[in-house]
Coordinates of C-alpha atoms in Angstrom, one line a residue:
M1 CA 0.0 0.0 0.0
K2 CA 1.4 3.4 -1.0
D3 CA 2.2 5.9 1.7
D4 CA -0.6 8.3 2.8
C5 CA -3.1 6.1 1.0
E6 CA -6.6 7.7 0.8
I7 CA -9.3 5.0 0.6
L8 CA -13.0 5.5 -0.2
F9 CA -15.6 2.9 0.5
F10 CA -18.8 3.5 -1.6
G11 CA -21.6 1.2 -0.5
D12 CA -24.6 0.5 1.7
E13 CA -25.0 0.3 5.5
I14 CA -23.4 -3.2 5.6
T15 CA -20.3 -1.4 4.2
E16 CA -20.6 1.3 6.8
N17 CA -20.7 -1.2 9.7
T18 CA -17.8 -3.2 8.3
V19 CA -15.3 -0.4 7.6
P20 CA -14.3 0.1 11.3
L21 CA -13.4 -3.6 11.5
F22 CA -11.4 -3.3 8.3
E23 CA -9.6 -0.3 9.8
S24 CA -8.6 -2.4 12.8
E25 CA -7.3 -5.1 10.5
L26 CA -5.1 -2.5 8.8
L27 CA -3.8 -1.1 12.1
N28 CA -2.2 -4.5 12.8
R29 CA 0.3 -3.8 10.0
Y30 CA 0.2 -0.1 9.3
S31 CA 0.3 3.1 11.4
R32 CA -2.6 5.5 11.4
D33 CA -0.4 8.0 9.5
D34 CA -0.1 5.5 6.6
F35 CA -3.8 5.7 5.4
E36 CA -7.0 7.6 5.7
I37 CA -10.4 5.9 5.2
S38 CA -13.6 7.7 4.1
T39 CA -17.1 6.4 3.3
E40 CA -19.9 7.4 1.0
I41 CA -22.9 5.5 2.2
L42 CA -26.4 4.9 0.6
S43 CA -28.2 3.2 3.5
D44 CA -30.1 0.5 1.7
G45 CA -28.7 1.5 -1.7
T46 CA -28.9 -0.4 -4.9
S47 CA -26.8 -0.1 -8.0
D48 CA -29.5 2.2 -9.5
E49 CA -29.1 4.7 -6.7
A50 CA -25.3 4.3 -6.7
K51 CA -25.2 5.2 -10.4
A52 CA -27.3 8.2 -9.9
H53 CA -25.2 9.4 -7.0
F54 CA -21.8 8.6 -8.4
D55 CA -21.2 11.8 -10.4
S56 CA -21.6 13.9 -7.3
I57 CA -18.6 12.3 -5.6
D58 CA -15.3 14.1 -5.8
L59 CA -12.7 11.3 -6.4
S60 CA -9.7 13.5 -6.9
A61 CA -8.4 13.1 -3.4
F62 CA -8.5 9.3 -3.3
D63 CA -6.1 6.5 -4.3
V64 CA -8.4 3.5 -3.8
L65 CA -12.1 3.2 -4.5
V66 CA -14.0 0.1 -3.1
L67 CA -17.4 -0.4 -4.7
D68 CA -19.6 -2.5 -2.4
F69 CA -23.1 -2.8 -3.9
G70 CA -25.4 -5.8 -4.8
F71 CA -27.0 -7.0 -1.7
Y72 CA -30.0 -4.7 -2.0
D73 CA -30.2 -5.3 -5.7
W74 CA -30.8 -8.9 -4.9
K75 CA -33.1 -8.1 -2.0
K76 CA -35.2 -5.7 -4.0
D77 CA -35.3 -8.0 -7.1
I78 CA -33.4 -5.7 -9.4
S79 CA -32.4 -8.0 -12.3
S80 CA -28.9 -9.1 -12.7
S81 CA -28.8 -7.6 -16.2
L82 CA -29.7 -4.2 -14.9
F83 CA -27.2 -4.6 -12.0
R84 CA -24.5 -5.4 -14.6
Q85 CA -25.4 -2.3 -16.6
N86 CA -25.3 0.0 -13.6
L87 CA -22.1 -1.4 -12.1
S88 CA -20.4 -1.5 -15.5
E89 CA -21.1 2.2 -15.9
I90 CA -19.7 3.0 -12.4
V91 CA -16.5 1.0 -12.9
S92 CA -16.0 2.5 -16.4
K93 CA -16.2 6.0 -15.0
S94 CA -14.0 5.1 -12.1
R95 CA -11.2 3.8 -14.4
N96 CA -11.1 7.2 -16.0
Q97 CA -9.8 8.6 -12.7
D98 CA -6.3 8.0 -11.4
L99 CA -7.7 5.3 -9.0
R100 CA -7.2 1.7 -8.0
V101 CA -10.7 0.2 -8.2
I102 CA -11.9 -2.8 -6.2
V103 CA -15.3 -4.4 -6.5
S104 CA -16.7 -6.6 -3.7
T105 CA -18.9 -9.7 -4.0
I106 CA -22.0 -10.2 -1.9
H107 CA -21.9 -12.3 1.3
P108 CA -23.9 -15.6 1.4
V109 CA -27.4 -15.7 2.9
E110 CA -28.8 -18.4 5.2
N111 CA -27.2 -21.8 4.6
S112 CA -26.4 -20.9 1.0
I113 CA -23.0 -22.6 1.2
L114 CA -24.4 -25.8 2.7
L115 CA -27.3 -26.0 0.3
G116 CA -25.4 -25.1 -2.8
T117 CA -25.0 -22.1 -5.1
T118 CA -27.8 -19.5 -4.8
A119 CA -28.9 -16.7 -7.1
I120 CA -26.6 -14.3 -5.2
D121 CA -23.5 -16.2 -6.4
R122 CA -24.8 -17.6 -9.6
E123 CA -26.1 -14.3 -10.9
Y124 CA -25.0 -11.2 -9.0
N125 CA -21.5 -12.3 -7.9
E126 CA -20.7 -13.7 -11.3
V127 CA -21.6 -10.3 -12.8
I128 CA -19.1 -8.7 -10.3
R129 CA -16.3 -11.2 -11.1
E130 CA -16.9 -10.9 -14.9
L131 CA -16.8 -7.1 -14.8
A132 CA -13.6 -7.2 -12.7
E133 CA -12.0 -9.3 -15.4
E134 CA -13.4 -7.2 -18.2
Y135 CA -12.1 -3.9 -16.8
G136 CA -8.9 -5.3 -15.2
V137 CA -9.8 -4.3 -11.7
Q138 CA -9.4 -6.2 -8.4
V139 CA -12.1 -8.1 -6.7
A140 CA -12.6 -8.6 -2.9
D141 CA -14.4 -12.0 -3.1
V142 CA -16.4 -11.9 0.1
Y143 CA -18.6 -14.9 -0.9
Q144 CA -15.7 -17.2 -1.7
W145 CA -13.9 -16.3 1.6
W146 CA -17.0 -17.2 3.6
E147 CA -17.2 -20.4 1.6
E148 CA -13.5 -21.1 2.4
K149 CA -13.8 -20.3 6.1
I150 CA -17.2 -21.6 7.4
L151 CA -19.8 -24.3 6.8
L152 CA -23.0 -22.9 8.2
T153 CA -23.6 -19.3 7.3
R154 CA -26.5 -18.7 9.7
R155 CA -24.1 -18.4 12.6
Y156 CA -22.7 -15.3 10.8
L157 CA -26.0 -13.7 9.8
K158 CA -28.7 -11.6 11.5
N159 CA -32.2 -12.4 10.5
S160 CA -30.9 -14.9 7.9
E161 CA -29.6 -12.2 5.5
K162 CA -27.5 -9.4 6.9
P163 CA -24.1 -10.2 8.5
N164 CA -23.8 -10.1 12.3
P165 CA -20.6 -8.9 14.0
K166 CA -18.8 -12.2 13.2
G167 CA -20.0 -12.0 9.6
R168 CA -18.8 -8.4 9.2
Q169 CA -15.4 -9.5 10.6
L170 CA -15.2 -12.0 7.7
I171 CA -16.0 -9.3 5.2
A172 CA -13.4 -7.1 6.8
E173 CA -10.8 -9.9 6.4
S174 CA -11.8 -10.2 2.7
F175 CA -11.2 -6.5 2.2
S176 CA -7.8 -6.7 4.0
H177 CA -6.7 -9.4 1.4
V178 CA -7.1 -6.9 -1.4
V179 CA -7.2 -3.2 -0.4
P180 CA -3.6 -2.9 1.0
Q181 CA -2.2 -5.0 -1.9
S182 CA -1.4 -2.3 -4.4
H183 CA 0.4 -4.4 -7.0
K184 CA 0.8 -7.8 -8.5
V185 CA 4.2 -9.5 -8.7
I186 CA 5.1 -11.6 -11.7
L187 CA 8.0 -13.9 -11.0
W188 CA 8.8 -14.3 -14.7
Q189 CA 10.9 -17.1 -16.3
F190 CA 11.4 -14.9 -19.4
N191 CA 14.8 -16.7 -20.0
G192 CA 13.5 -20.2 -19.5
R193 CA 13.5 -22.3 -16.4
A194 CA 15.1 -25.7 -16.4
N195 CA 17.0 -24.4 -19.4
A196 CA 17.8 -21.0 -18.0
N197 CA 21.5 -20.3 -18.2
C198 CA 24.1 -19.2 -15.6
N199 CA 27.7 -18.1 -16.0
Y200 CA 28.6 -19.3 -12.5
D201 CA 29.0 -22.9 -11.3
C202 CA 28.2 -22.6 -7.6
P203 CA 28.4 -25.9 -5.7
Y204 CA 25.1 -25.2 -4.0
C205 CA 23.1 -24.2 -7.1
Y206 CA 21.1 -26.4 -9.5
Y207 CA 21.2 -24.2 -12.6
P208 CA 23.2 -25.5 -15.6
T209 CA 25.9 -23.4 -17.2
D210 CA 25.6 -24.5 -20.8
N211 CA 21.9 -24.2 -21.7
E212 CA 20.4 -22.2 -24.5
N213 CA 17.8 -19.6 -23.3
F214 CA 14.5 -19.6 -24.9
S215 CA 11.2 -17.7 -24.7
F216 CA 8.1 -17.7 -26.8
G217 CA 7.3 -14.4 -28.4
S218 CA 9.1 -11.1 -28.6
P219 CA 9.1 -8.4 -25.8
S220 CA 6.4 -6.5 -27.6
E221 CA 4.2 -9.6 -27.8
W222 CA 4.7 -10.3 -24.1
K223 CA 3.7 -6.7 -23.3
E224 CA 0.4 -7.3 -25.0
V225 CA -0.1 -10.6 -23.2
F226 CA 0.4 -9.0 -19.7
K227 CA -1.8 -6.1 -20.7
N228 CA -4.6 -8.4 -21.8
T229 CA -4.5 -10.3 -18.6
F230 CA -3.9 -7.6 -15.9
G231 CA -5.3 -4.5 -17.6
E232 CA -4.1 -1.3 -16.0
Q233 CA -3.1 -2.9 -12.6
D234 CA 0.3 -2.1 -11.2
L235 CA 2.7 -4.9 -11.9
I236 CA 6.2 -5.7 -10.6
F237 CA 8.2 -8.2 -12.7
Y238 CA 10.8 -10.2 -11.0
F239 CA 13.8 -11.7 -12.9
T240 CA 15.8 -14.2 -10.8
F241 CA 16.2 -17.5 -12.7
A242 CA 19.8 -18.5 -13.2
E243 CA 21.6 -15.3 -14.2
P244 CA 19.0 -13.2 -16.0
T245 CA 21.3 -10.4 -17.1
I246 CA 23.1 -12.7 -19.6
A247 CA 19.8 -13.8 -21.3
R248 CA 19.3 -13.0 -24.9
E249 CA 17.3 -9.7 -25.3
F250 CA 17.7 -8.9 -21.6
F251 CA 17.9 -5.2 -22.2
D252 CA 15.0 -5.4 -24.7
Y253 CA 12.8 -6.9 -21.9
V254 CA 14.0 -4.2 -19.5
E255 CA 13.1 -1.5 -22.0
M256 CA 9.7 -3.2 -22.6
I257 CA 8.8 -3.1 -18.9
G258 CA 10.0 0.5 -18.6
S259 CA 7.7 1.6 -21.4
V260 CA 4.6 1.1 -19.1
E261 CA 4.6 3.8 -16.4
N262 CA 3.0 1.6 -13.7
W263 CA 5.3 -1.4 -14.2
E264 CA 8.4 -2.0 -12.1
L265 CA 11.3 -4.6 -12.3
R266 CA 13.2 -6.5 -9.6
I267 CA 16.3 -8.4 -10.5
T268 CA 18.5 -10.8 -8.5
T269 CA 21.9 -10.9 -10.2
N270 CA 25.4 -12.0 -9.4
L271 CA 26.7 -8.6 -10.7
S272 CA 28.9 -10.3 -13.3
L273 CA 27.9 -7.8 -16.0
P274 CA 30.8 -5.6 -17.2
E275 CA 31.0 -2.2 -15.7
K276 CA 29.8 -0.6 -18.9
S277 CA 26.7 -2.8 -19.0
L278 CA 26.0 -2.2 -15.3
K279 CA 26.1 1.5 -15.9
K280 CA 23.7 1.0 -18.9
L281 CA 21.3 -0.9 -16.6
A282 CA 21.6 1.8 -13.9
N283 CA 20.6 4.5 -16.4
T284 CA 17.6 2.9 -18.1
K285 CA 14.2 4.5 -17.9
L286 CA 13.2 2.1 -15.1
A287 CA 16.2 3.1 -13.0
N288 CA 15.9 6.8 -13.7
E289 CA 12.3 6.7 -12.5
D290 CA 13.1 4.6 -9.4
R291 CA 11.3 1.6 -10.8
L292 CA 14.3 -0.8 -10.9
H293 CA 15.3 -2.8 -7.8
I294 CA 18.4 -5.0 -7.7
N295 CA 19.5 -7.7 -5.3
A296 CA 23.1 -8.7 -5.5
S297 CA 24.0 -12.4 -4.9
F298 CA 27.6 -12.8 -3.7
H299 CA 29.1 -16.2 -4.5
P300 CA 32.6 -16.5 -2.9
S301 CA 33.6 -19.5 -4.9
Q302 CA 33.0 -17.7 -8.2
T303 CA 34.3 -14.2 -7.7
S304 CA 36.5 -12.1 -5.4
I305 CA 34.9 -9.9 -2.8
D306 CA 37.0 -6.9 -4.0
G307 CA 35.6 -7.2 -7.6
F308 CA 32.1 -7.7 -6.3
I309 CA 32.2 -4.6 -4.1
E310 CA 33.6 -2.5 -7.0
R311 CA 30.6 -3.6 -9.1
H312 CA 28.2 -3.0 -6.2
Q313 CA 29.7 0.5 -5.9
V314 CA 28.8 1.2 -9.6
L315 CA 25.1 0.6 -8.7
R316 CA 25.3 2.7 -5.6
E317 CA 26.9 5.6 -7.4
N318 CA 24.0 5.5 -9.9
G319 CA 21.4 5.7 -7.2
I320 CA 20.6 1.9 -6.8
E321 CA 20.9 0.4 -3.3
A322 CA 21.3 -3.3 -3.6
P323 CA 21.2 -5.7 -0.6
V324 CA 23.7 -8.5 -0.8
I325 CA 22.4 -12.1 -0.7
Y326 CA 24.7 -14.6 1.0
V327 CA 23.9 -18.3 1.1
M328 CA 25.0 -20.1 4.2
Y329 CA 26.5 -23.0 2.4
P330 CA 28.3 -25.0 5.2
P331 CA 31.8 -24.6 3.7
Q332 CA 31.2 -20.8 3.6
I333 CA 30.1 -20.3 7.2
D334 CA 33.6 -20.0 8.6
V335 CA 34.6 -17.2 6.1
F336 CA 31.2 -15.4 6.3
K337 CA 32.2 -13.2 9.2
D338 CA 35.2 -11.8 7.3
H339 CA 33.0 -11.1 4.2
F340 CA 30.2 -9.6 6.4
E341 CA 32.6 -7.1 7.9
R342 CA 33.7 -6.0 4.5
F343 CA 30.1 -5.3 3.5
D344 CA 29.1 -3.9 6.9
E345 CA 31.9 -1.2 6.9
R346 CA 30.3 0.1 3.7
N347 CA 26.8 0.1 5.2
I348 CA 25.7 -2.6 2.8
L349 CA 22.8 -4.7 4.1
V350 CA 23.5 -8.5 4.0
H351 CA 20.5 -10.8 3.7
V352 CA 21.4 -14.3 4.9
R353 CA 19.8 -17.3 3.2
P354 CA 20.0 -20.7 4.9
Y355 CA 21.2 -23.4 2.5
Q356 CA 18.4 -25.6 1.0
G357 CA 19.8 -29.0 0.0
E358 CA 21.6 -32.2 1.2
G359 CA 19.3 -32.3 4.2
Y360 CA 19.9 -28.7 5.1
P361 CA 18.7 -26.6 6.9
N362 CA 17.8 -29.5 9.2
A363 CA 21.4 -30.7 9.1
Y364 CA 22.8 -27.5 10.6
T365 CA 24.4 -28.0 14.1
D366 CA 22.9 -26.0 16.9
H367 CA 26.1 -23.8 17.0
Q368 CA 25.7 -23.1 13.2
R369 CA 22.0 -22.2 13.7
K370 CA 22.8 -19.7 16.4
Q371 CA 25.6 -18.2 14.3
I372 CA 23.3 -17.8 11.3
A373 CA 20.4 -16.4 13.3
R374 CA 22.4 -13.5 14.7
Y375 CA 22.6 -12.0 11.2
T376 CA 19.2 -13.0 10.0
D377 CA 15.7 -11.4 10.1
T378 CA 13.1 -12.9 12.4
A379 CA 10.8 -14.4 9.7
T380 CA 13.7 -16.1 7.9
I381 CA 14.8 -17.6 11.3
R382 CA 11.4 -19.0 12.0
Y383 CA 10.2 -20.2 8.6
V384 CA 13.3 -21.0 6.6
L385 CA 16.2 -21.7 9.1
N386 CA 14.0 -23.5 11.7
R387 CA 11.2 -24.5 9.3
K388 CA 8.2 -23.5 11.3
P389 CA 5.3 -25.2 9.5
P390 CA 2.5 -22.6 8.7
F391 CA -0.4 -23.1 11.0
D392 CA -2.6 -21.2 8.5
R393 CA -1.5 -22.2 5.0
H394 CA -3.4 -19.4 3.2
T395 CA -1.0 -17.4 1.1
Y396 CA -1.2 -14.3 -1.2
A397 CA 0.8 -16.3 -3.8
G398 CA -1.8 -16.9 -6.5
L399 CA -3.8 -13.8 -5.6
H400 CA -1.1 -11.1 -5.8
F401 CA 2.0 -13.1 -6.6
Y402 CA 2.4 -15.4 -9.6
I403 CA 5.0 -17.4 -11.4
V404 CA 4.9 -17.3 -15.2
D405 CA 7.1 -19.5 -17.3
A406 CA 8.6 -18.9 -20.8
A407 CA 5.6 -20.5 -22.4
G408 CA 3.0 -18.3 -20.6
N409 CA 1.9 -21.0 -18.1
I410 CA 0.9 -19.3 -14.8
G411 CA 1.0 -20.8 -11.3
Y412 CA 1.0 -19.5 -7.7
D413 CA 4.5 -20.6 -6.6
S414 CA 7.5 -22.5 -7.9
N415 CA 6.1 -25.7 -6.4
S416 CA 3.0 -25.4 -8.6
F417 CA 5.0 -26.4 -11.6
Q418 CA 5.5 -30.1 -10.9
W419 CA 8.9 -31.5 -11.7
H420 CA 7.5 -34.6 -13.4
T421 CA 5.5 -32.9 -16.1
R422 CA 6.3 -30.7 -19.0
Y423 CA 3.0 -28.9 -18.7
R424 CA 3.8 -26.9 -15.6
T425 CA 0.6 -25.0 -15.2
M426 CA -1.9 -24.5 -12.4
Y427 CA -4.1 -21.6 -13.4
G428 CA -3.9 -21.8 -17.1
N429 CA -1.9 -20.0 -19.8
L430 CA -1.6 -16.2 -20.4
I431 CA -1.2 -16.6 -24.1
Q432 CA -4.3 -18.9 -24.3
Y433 CA -6.3 -16.3 -22.3
N434 CA -9.6 -18.3 -22.3
S435 CA -7.8 -21.0 -20.3
L436 CA -7.2 -18.8 -17.2
D437 CA -8.7 -19.6 -13.9
L438 CA -7.0 -17.3 -11.3
P439 CA -8.0 -17.4 -7.6
T440 CA -10.1 -14.6 -6.1
I441 CA -9.2 -15.5 -2.5
P442 CA -5.9 -16.5 -0.9
P443 CA -5.2 -20.2 -1.9
K444 CA -3.3 -22.6 0.4
Y445 CA 0.4 -23.4 0.5
P446 CA 1.1 -27.1 -0.3
K447 CA 0.8 -29.5 2.6
G448 CA 4.1 -30.9 4.0
D449 CA 6.1 -28.1 2.3
Y450 CA 7.8 -25.1 3.6
P451 CA 8.2 -21.6 2.2
K452 CA 11.8 -21.1 1.3
T453 CA 12.1 -17.6 -0.1
V454 CA 11.5 -13.9 0.8
D455 CA 8.3 -13.8 -1.1
G456 CA 7.2 -17.3 -0.1
V457 CA 7.4 -16.3 3.6
S458 CA 6.0 -12.8 3.3
N459 CA 3.0 -14.0 1.3
L460 CA 1.8 -16.2 4.2
L461 CA -1.2 -14.6 5.8
E462 CA -0.2 -15.7 9.3
V463 CA 3.1 -13.8 9.0
D464 CA 1.0 -10.6 8.7
Y465 CA 3.6 -8.6 6.8
K466 CA 2.9 -5.5 4.7
Q467 CA 3.1 -6.2 0.9
L468 CA 6.7 -5.9 -0.2
E469 CA 7.3 -2.5 -1.8
G470 CA 10.2 -1.5 -4.0
N471 CA 13.2 -3.8 -3.3
N472 CA 11.6 -6.9 -2.0
V473 CA 14.6 -8.0 0.1
L474 CA 15.0 -4.6 1.8
S475 CA 11.2 -4.4 2.5
Y476 CA 11.1 -7.9 3.9
A477 CA 14.3 -7.6 6.0
E478 CA 13.1 -4.3 7.5
Q479 CA 9.9 -5.9 8.8
G480 CA 12.0 -8.6 10.4
G481 CA 14.4 -6.4 12.2
V482 CA 17.2 -5.9 9.6
Y483 CA 17.4 -2.4 8.1
R484 CA 19.8 0.4 7.0
T485 CA 20.2 3.6 8.9
E486 CA 22.6 6.6 8.4
D487 CA 24.8 5.1 11.1
G488 CA 25.0 1.6 9.7
V489 CA 22.9 -1.5 9.2
V490 CA 20.9 -2.7 12.2
Y491 CA 20.6 -6.5 12.9
E492 CA 18.2 -6.7 15.8
N493 CA 18.8 -10.4 16.4
M494 CA 22.6 -9.9 16.8
E495 CA 22.4 -9.7 20.6
K496 CA 19.7 -12.2 21.1
D497 CA 20.5 -15.0 23.6
F498 CA 19.7 -18.1 21.5
Q499 CA 20.9 -20.3 24.4
D500 CA 17.8 -19.1 26.4
S501 CA 14.9 -21.6 26.1
S502 CA 12.2 -19.0 26.1
V503 CA 14.0 -17.1 23.2
R504 CA 14.5 -20.3 21.3
A505 CA 10.8 -21.1 21.6
Q506 CA 9.8 -17.7 20.1
Y507 CA 12.1 -18.4 17.1
Y508 CA 11.1 -22.1 16.8
F509 CA 14.6 -23.5 17.4
P510 CA 14.6 -27.3 17.6
S511 CA 14.3 -28.5 21.2
R512 CA 17.6 -29.6 22.8
N513 CA 16.1 -30.9 26.1
V514 CA 12.9 -31.0 28.2
R515 CA 13.3 -27.4 29.2
D516 CA 13.2 -26.2 25.6
A517 CA 10.2 -28.4 24.8
F518 CA 8.4 -27.1 27.9
H519 CA 8.9 -23.5 26.8
K520 CA 7.5 -24.3 23.3
F521 CA 4.5 -26.0 24.8
W522 CA 3.9 -23.0 27.2
L523 CA 4.2 -20.6 24.3
F524 CA 2.0 -22.5 21.8
G525 CA -0.7 -23.9 24.2
I526 CA -2.1 -27.4 23.8
K527 CA -3.9 -27.0 20.5
N528 CA -1.0 -25.3 18.6
S529 CA 1.6 -27.7 20.2
L530 CA -0.2 -30.7 18.9
K531 CA -0.6 -28.9 15.5
Y532 CA 3.1 -28.1 15.4
I533 CA 4.1 -31.7 16.2
W534 CA 1.7 -33.0 13.5
L535 CA 2.7 -30.6 10.8
K536 CA 6.5 -30.7 11.4
Y537 CA 7.1 -34.3 12.2
V538 CA 4.2 -36.4 10.9
E539 CA 2.6 -34.7 7.9
N540 CA 5.9 -33.6 6.5
R541 CA 7.3 -37.1 6.7
I542 CA 4.2 -38.5 5.0
H543 CA 4.6 -35.9 2.2
L544 CA 8.3 -36.7 1.8
Y545 CA 7.6 -40.4 1.7
F546 CA 5.1 -40.1 -1.1
K547 CA 7.4 -37.7 -3.0
H548 CA 10.2 -40.2 -2.6
T549 CA 7.9 -43.1 -3.8
Q550 CA 6.7 -41.0 -6.8
Q551 CA 10.3 -40.3 -7.8
T552 CA 11.1 -44.0 -7.5
Y553 CA 8.2 -44.9 -9.8
E554 CA 9.4 -42.3 -12.3
T555 CA 12.9 -43.8 -12.4
D556 CA 12.5 -47.5 -11.6
G557 CA 8.8 -48.2 -12.3
I558 CA 6.4 -50.3 -10.2
R559 CA 9.1 -52.9 -9.5
G560 CA 11.2 -50.3 -7.9
V561 CA 8.3 -49.1 -5.8
L562 CA 7.6 -52.6 -4.6
K563 CA 11.2 -53.2 -3.8
Q564 CA 11.4 -50.0 -1.8
A565 CA 8.2 -50.9 0.1
Y566 CA 9.7 -54.3 1.0
L567 CA 12.9 -52.7 2.3
H568 CA 11.0 -50.2 4.4
L569 CA 8.9 -53.0 5.9
K570 CA 12.0 -55.0 6.6
E571 CA 14.3 -52.2 7.8
G572 CA 11.9 -49.4 8.8
L573 CA 11.2 -46.1 7.3
P574 CA 14.1 -43.7 6.7
G575 CA 14.1 -40.4 8.7
S576 CA 13.0 -37.1 7.2
E577 CA 16.5 -35.8 6.6
E578 CA 17.6 -39.0 4.9
M579 CA 14.5 -38.9 2.6
E580 CA 15.2 -35.2 1.8
R581 CA 18.7 -36.2 0.7
E582 CA 17.4 -39.0 -1.4
V583 CA 14.8 -37.0 -3.2
V584 CA 16.5 -35.5 -6.3
K585 CA 16.1 -31.8 -6.3
S586 CA 15.0 -31.2 -9.8
P587 CA 15.4 -27.6 -11.3
L588 CA 11.7 -27.6 -11.8
E589 CA 11.0 -28.0 -8.1
E590 CA 13.7 -26.0 -6.3
S591 CA 13.3 -22.5 -4.8
D592 CA 13.6 -19.8 -7.4
D593 CA 14.0 -16.7 -5.2
R594 CA 17.8 -16.8 -5.2

């Protein structure tokens, strides 16, 4: 959400009663100085009355407009065709203003979810969703969120129709999934994926160094594809697969993104571009308009720190502040402190990434965990280093964050493109537009899996982070206690006592003894303690076992699966770490936020 965001809700008295709850939701993440909410209320208003009143509203002061009509159209038997005509006219006029427009679906009425689809969803809500797609505006899908969260709607309704306080809270939650989210992020494999190319050969990386990049279509054709899908919505593209800056037509794609004023670009790069090319990148239209954000990955086995710092300085001198990404590959841990000091004395923020592979991060010793945690933001310690399983698996990935491959297939996360199929799609294909089926509410992260990236963690609803603005690593790290100041970079966890059992419980460190386990139990309570044990030690192991079995079938067929089952019956199941080591980490399944 942009600073000093002015939000206008235009709706009926249900809207009026819901807005204070929505404001409370926002205040969990934002300060009161960050936004201002106004309302324009037609007490039992229909779309007819809204259309007649709309021209009298001065929209010039607002950044976001939420249109929340339809309930009284249904209640007063206004036809869905007239409702479509009225709402279409309002949305069309709204888009002529410099506004982000959001339309809201109608909540369910008595037992509508249990008894099946009603006219509200079949007629009126479908009109709202279709108009959102037609005009390229966002939708707060209240109906779908109720369907996701509850079974019997009557407990959330007053007099079988209007929402009671619990129902209004669900509506406020639905608004909070969309209103603060000002942009969509496209993690774009423009240079291929399994065949993306890199000029480094890091021992902890899975990308090949001798592939030929490919992409369907030209930059101008891709521009049209994204415009057709997302309309005038703000987009941030993210290049991070292999080494994106060496891809064919890299600068053509940078120029294409820069040609649309509300598009931005994030790049994760090893800074191997020659100085002349780095200066060219730092002086593109995107960079000059502060729409280019760069993360710099330092790989000690592939380049010297002196040369890396020199290239980093080129970006800084041209107004681009790039955080340094450092993977805690076990052989690099001992030299990390020396490298860190070189960066820290130059006020360069270092974002530490736990190593994902060969049984890590589970295989880290307790000493290594504590050493890594001191330089790491809080969410990364909890969810990546110590692998806290999400209690609530709902994620903004798929709603505001997508992955798009070089053929136009679109999914919600790297894991949605299954390694065992060439047709890596979950929500359809952008080029074949009529195949798209994008979610309208937050979907769920895969069972038994863990978020492994900055975006993967921040997209979890339970983390309750603000949407990442500008440079995603800097925005994420700041919310977790790592941030730059004029006097240097602050690492709030540097002085934490990770020997203390109560501190370890807060950061989800593995228990060393009964005291550690007790503090976790005391912190979580009975319900969450049982949930934590199930998710981390039972469900994850089941997930890994089936993944391992699936891979055995792919390589050795049914005979291999039967042989594996016999050995497991005879010798017992392998542990989680052993199964993780045995499961081949295919390029189509690994984490892509490098």
